[in-house]
Short mmCIF file of C-alpha atoms in Angstrom, two decimals:
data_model
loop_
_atom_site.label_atom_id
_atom_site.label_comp_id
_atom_site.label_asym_id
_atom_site.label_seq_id
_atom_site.Cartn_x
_atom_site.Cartn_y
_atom_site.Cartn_z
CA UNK A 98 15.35 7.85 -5.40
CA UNK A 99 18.20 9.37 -7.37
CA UNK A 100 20.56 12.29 -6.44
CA UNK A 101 21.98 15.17 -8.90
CA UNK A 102 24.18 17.58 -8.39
CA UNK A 103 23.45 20.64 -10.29
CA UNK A 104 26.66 22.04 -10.30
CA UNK A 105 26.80 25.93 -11.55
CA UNK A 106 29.67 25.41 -13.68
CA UNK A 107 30.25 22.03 -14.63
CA UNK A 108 26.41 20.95 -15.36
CA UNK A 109 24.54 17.77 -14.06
CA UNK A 110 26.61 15.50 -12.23
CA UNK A 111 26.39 11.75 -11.76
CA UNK A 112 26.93 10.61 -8.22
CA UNK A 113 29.70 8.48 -8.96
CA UNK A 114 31.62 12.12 -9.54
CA UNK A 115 31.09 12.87 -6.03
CA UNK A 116 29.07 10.80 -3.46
CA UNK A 117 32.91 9.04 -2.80
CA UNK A 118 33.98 12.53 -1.78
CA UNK A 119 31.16 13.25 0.69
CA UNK A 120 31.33 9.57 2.08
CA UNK A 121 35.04 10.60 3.02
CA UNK A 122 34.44 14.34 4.24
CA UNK A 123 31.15 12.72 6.26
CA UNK A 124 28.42 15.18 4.27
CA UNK A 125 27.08 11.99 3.15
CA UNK A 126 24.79 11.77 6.12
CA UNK A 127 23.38 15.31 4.98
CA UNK A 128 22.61 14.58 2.06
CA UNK A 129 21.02 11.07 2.86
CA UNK A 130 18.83 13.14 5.91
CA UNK A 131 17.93 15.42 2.94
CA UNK A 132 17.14 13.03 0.29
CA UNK A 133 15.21 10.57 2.90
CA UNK A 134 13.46 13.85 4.01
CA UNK A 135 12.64 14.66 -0.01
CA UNK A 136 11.10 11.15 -0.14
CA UNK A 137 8.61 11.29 2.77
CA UNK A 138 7.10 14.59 1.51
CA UNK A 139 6.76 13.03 -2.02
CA UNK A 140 4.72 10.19 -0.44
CA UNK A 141 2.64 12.41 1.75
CA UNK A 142 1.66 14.27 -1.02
CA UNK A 143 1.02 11.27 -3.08
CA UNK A 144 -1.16 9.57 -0.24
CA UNK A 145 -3.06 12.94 0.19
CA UNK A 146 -4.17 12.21 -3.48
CA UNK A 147 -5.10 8.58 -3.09
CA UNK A 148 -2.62 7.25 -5.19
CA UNK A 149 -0.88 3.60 -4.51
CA UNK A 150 2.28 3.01 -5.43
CA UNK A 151 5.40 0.70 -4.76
CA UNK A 152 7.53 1.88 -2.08
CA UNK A 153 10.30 4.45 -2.62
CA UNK A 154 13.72 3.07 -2.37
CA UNK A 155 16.44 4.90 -1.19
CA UNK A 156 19.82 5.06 0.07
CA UNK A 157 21.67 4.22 3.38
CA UNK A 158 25.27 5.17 3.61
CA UNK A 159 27.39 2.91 6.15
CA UNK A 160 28.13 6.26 7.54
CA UNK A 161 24.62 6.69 8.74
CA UNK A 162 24.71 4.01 10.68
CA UNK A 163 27.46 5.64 12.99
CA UNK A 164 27.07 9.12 12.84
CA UNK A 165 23.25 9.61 13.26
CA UNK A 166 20.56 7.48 15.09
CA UNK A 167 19.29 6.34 12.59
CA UNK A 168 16.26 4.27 14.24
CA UNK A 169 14.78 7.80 16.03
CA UNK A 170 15.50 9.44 12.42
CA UNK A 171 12.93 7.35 10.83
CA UNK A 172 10.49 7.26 13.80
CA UNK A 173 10.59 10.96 13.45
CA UNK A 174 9.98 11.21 9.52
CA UNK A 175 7.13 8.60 9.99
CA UNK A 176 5.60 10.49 12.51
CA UNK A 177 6.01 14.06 11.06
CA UNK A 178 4.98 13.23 7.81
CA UNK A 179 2.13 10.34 8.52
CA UNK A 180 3.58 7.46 6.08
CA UNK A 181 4.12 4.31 6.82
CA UNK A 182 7.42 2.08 6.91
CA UNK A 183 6.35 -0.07 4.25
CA UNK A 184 6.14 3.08 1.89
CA UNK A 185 9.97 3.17 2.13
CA UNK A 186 12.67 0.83 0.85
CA UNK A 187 15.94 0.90 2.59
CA UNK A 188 19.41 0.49 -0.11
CA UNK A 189 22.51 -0.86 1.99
CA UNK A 190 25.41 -1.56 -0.30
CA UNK A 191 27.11 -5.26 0.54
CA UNK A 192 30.70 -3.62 0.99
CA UNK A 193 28.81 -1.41 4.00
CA UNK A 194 28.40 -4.38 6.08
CA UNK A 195 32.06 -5.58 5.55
CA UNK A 196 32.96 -4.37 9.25
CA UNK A 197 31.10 -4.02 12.94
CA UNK A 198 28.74 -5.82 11.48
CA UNK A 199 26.95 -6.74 14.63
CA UNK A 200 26.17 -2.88 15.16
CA UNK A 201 24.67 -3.24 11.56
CA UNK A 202 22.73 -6.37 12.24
CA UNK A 203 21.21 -4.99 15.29
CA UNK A 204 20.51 -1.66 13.61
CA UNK A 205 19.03 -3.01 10.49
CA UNK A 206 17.08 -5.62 12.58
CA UNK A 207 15.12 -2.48 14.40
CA UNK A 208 14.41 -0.80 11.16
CA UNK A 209 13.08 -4.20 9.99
CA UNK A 210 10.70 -4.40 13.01
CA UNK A 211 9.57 -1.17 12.42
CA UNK A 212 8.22 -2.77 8.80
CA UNK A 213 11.15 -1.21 6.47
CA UNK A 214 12.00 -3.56 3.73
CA UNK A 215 15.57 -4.15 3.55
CA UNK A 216 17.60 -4.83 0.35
CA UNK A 217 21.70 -5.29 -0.17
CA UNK A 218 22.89 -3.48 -2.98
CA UNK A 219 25.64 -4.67 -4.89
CA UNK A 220 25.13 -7.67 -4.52
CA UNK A 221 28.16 -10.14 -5.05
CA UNK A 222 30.56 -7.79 -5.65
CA UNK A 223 32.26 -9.50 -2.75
CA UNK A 224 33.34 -13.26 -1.67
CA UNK A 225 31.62 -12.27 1.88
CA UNK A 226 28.24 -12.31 0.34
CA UNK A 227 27.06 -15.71 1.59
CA UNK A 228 28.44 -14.14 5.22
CA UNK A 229 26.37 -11.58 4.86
CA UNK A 230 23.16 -13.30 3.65
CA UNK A 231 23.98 -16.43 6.66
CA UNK A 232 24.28 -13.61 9.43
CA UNK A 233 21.50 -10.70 8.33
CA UNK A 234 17.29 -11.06 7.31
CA UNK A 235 17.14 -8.96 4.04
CA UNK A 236 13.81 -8.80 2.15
CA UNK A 237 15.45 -7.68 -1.51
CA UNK A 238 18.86 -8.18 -2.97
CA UNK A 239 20.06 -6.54 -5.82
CA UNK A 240 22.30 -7.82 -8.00
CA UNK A 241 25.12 -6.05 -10.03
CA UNK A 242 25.01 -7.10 -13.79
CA UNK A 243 27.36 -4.97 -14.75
CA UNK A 244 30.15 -6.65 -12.64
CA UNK A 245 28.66 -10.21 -12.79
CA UNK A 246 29.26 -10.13 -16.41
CA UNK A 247 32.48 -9.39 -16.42
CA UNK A 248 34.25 -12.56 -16.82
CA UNK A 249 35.81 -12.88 -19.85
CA UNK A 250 33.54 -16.49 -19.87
CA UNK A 251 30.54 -15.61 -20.69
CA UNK A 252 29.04 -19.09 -19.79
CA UNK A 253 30.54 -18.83 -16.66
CA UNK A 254 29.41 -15.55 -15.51
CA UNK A 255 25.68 -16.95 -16.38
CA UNK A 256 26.10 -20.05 -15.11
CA UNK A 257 27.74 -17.83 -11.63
CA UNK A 258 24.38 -15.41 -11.98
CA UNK A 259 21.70 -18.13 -12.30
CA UNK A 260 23.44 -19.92 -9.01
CA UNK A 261 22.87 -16.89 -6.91
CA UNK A 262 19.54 -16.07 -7.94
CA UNK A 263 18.45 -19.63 -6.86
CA UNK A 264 20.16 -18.91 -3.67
CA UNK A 265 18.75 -16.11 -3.39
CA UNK A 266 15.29 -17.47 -4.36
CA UNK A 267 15.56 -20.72 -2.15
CA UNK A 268 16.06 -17.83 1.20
CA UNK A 269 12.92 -16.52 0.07
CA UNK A 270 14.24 -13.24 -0.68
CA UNK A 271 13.07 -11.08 -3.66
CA UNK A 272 15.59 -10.12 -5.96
CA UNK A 273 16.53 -7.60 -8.66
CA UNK A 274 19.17 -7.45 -10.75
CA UNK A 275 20.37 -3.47 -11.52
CA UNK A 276 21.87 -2.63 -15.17
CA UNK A 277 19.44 -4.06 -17.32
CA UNK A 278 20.41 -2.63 -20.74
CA UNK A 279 19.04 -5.22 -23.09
CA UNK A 280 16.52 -7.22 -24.26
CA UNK A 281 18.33 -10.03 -24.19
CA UNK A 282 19.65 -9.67 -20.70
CA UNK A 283 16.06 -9.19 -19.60
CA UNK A 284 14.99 -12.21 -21.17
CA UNK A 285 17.63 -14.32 -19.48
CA UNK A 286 17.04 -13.28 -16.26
CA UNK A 287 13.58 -13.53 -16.65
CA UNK A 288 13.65 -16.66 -17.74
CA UNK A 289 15.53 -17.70 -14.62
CA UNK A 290 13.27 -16.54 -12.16
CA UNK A 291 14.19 -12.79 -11.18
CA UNK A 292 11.98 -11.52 -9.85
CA UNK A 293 12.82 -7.84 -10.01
CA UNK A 294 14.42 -5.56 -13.02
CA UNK A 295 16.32 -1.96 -12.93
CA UNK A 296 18.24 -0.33 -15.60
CA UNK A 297 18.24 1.51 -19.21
CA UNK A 298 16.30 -1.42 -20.73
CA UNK A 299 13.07 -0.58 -18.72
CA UNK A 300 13.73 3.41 -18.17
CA UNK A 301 16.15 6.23 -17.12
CA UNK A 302 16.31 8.17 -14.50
CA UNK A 303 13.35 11.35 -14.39
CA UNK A 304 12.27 13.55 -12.69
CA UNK A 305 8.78 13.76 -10.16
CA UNK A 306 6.80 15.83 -13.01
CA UNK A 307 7.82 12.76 -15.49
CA UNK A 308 7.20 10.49 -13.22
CA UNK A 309 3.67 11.47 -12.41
CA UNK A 310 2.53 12.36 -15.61
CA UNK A 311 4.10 9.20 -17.13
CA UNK A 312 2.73 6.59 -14.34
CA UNK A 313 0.58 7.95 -12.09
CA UNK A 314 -2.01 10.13 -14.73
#
């Protein structure tokens, strides 16, 4: 689940122009509540037709974690809107669990229990990664193409991307790899057992009316 800004003046707006901004000012958590919120009426309304889909995945700031509890949050939307855990997919990026990371792993354990599948985004954009995959139960990690590739060896950065998604594989953890732009690069990692594929290659970003009338009708 994607976020726009539809700014009055300056047009659509990625979140990279501004999600850094609310993470420092703390109106991340808002928006996350709201966009978490967005997602659970979506799914009611798609249950209420009978449709079955793959979960929705969305967002967790490391901001969250701290400034809201988080665990009676989700409880609440569950309840409120009758969906299940398993209908949601919870995003943590791998630099959020850099610090207090035993508040994080007992967090993220409850919200496992509850039956929320947990993924790490960004994936090895950090040395700490195989910390963070020793010390935490994730069911999906998603791996940054984008920065994987960008060794100025291209042999090496596959050679570096086909190690981690055995790792990854021999945990018995799904993974996906995010920036898929190519046929090529989704042939390669195909071919080396991901599992799991985001990008421009397989579709951009729309919104609910595409969606539906795309996929669902």
């Amino acid at each position: 689940v994607l976020t726009r800004w539809f700014h009055p003046s300056e047009g659509t707006l990625d979140p990279d122009s501004f999600i850094k901004l609310f993470e420092d000012n703390g109106i991340i958590t808002q928006l996350d509540m709201y966009i978490w919120e967005e997602a659970a009426k979506l799914i009611k309304k798609w249950n209420k037709k009978g449709y079955t889909l793959p979960p929705l995945s969305i967002n967790v700031s490391t901001k969250d974690l701290y400034y809201i509890d988080i665990i009676s949050f989700f409880k609440d939307l569950l309840e409120k809107y009758d969906i299940k855990p398993s209908q949601l997919k919870l995003e943590i990026t791998e630099t959020a669990l850099l610090v207090d990371n035993k508040t994080k792993i007992s967090v993220l354990s409850k919200l496992r229990e509850m039956g929320f599948e947990i993924a790490i985004d960004d994936f090895g954009a950090r040395s700490s990664s195989l910390n963070i995959l020793k010390d935490i139960k994730f069911d999906f990690i998603k791996l940054d193409l984008l920065k994987l590739s960008s060794s100025q060896t291209k042999e090496n950065s596959e050679r570096m991307i086909v190690a981690i998604i055995n790792l990854v594989r021999n945990l018995n953890i799904k993974i996906m790899t995010e920036g898929v732009e190519t046929k090529n690069q989704y042939e390669f990692l195909k071919s080396n057992g991901c599992n799991y594929f985001q990008g421009f290659y397989l579709e951009k970003p729309m919104d609910v009316l595409q969606f539906e009338n795309k996929y669902i009708k």
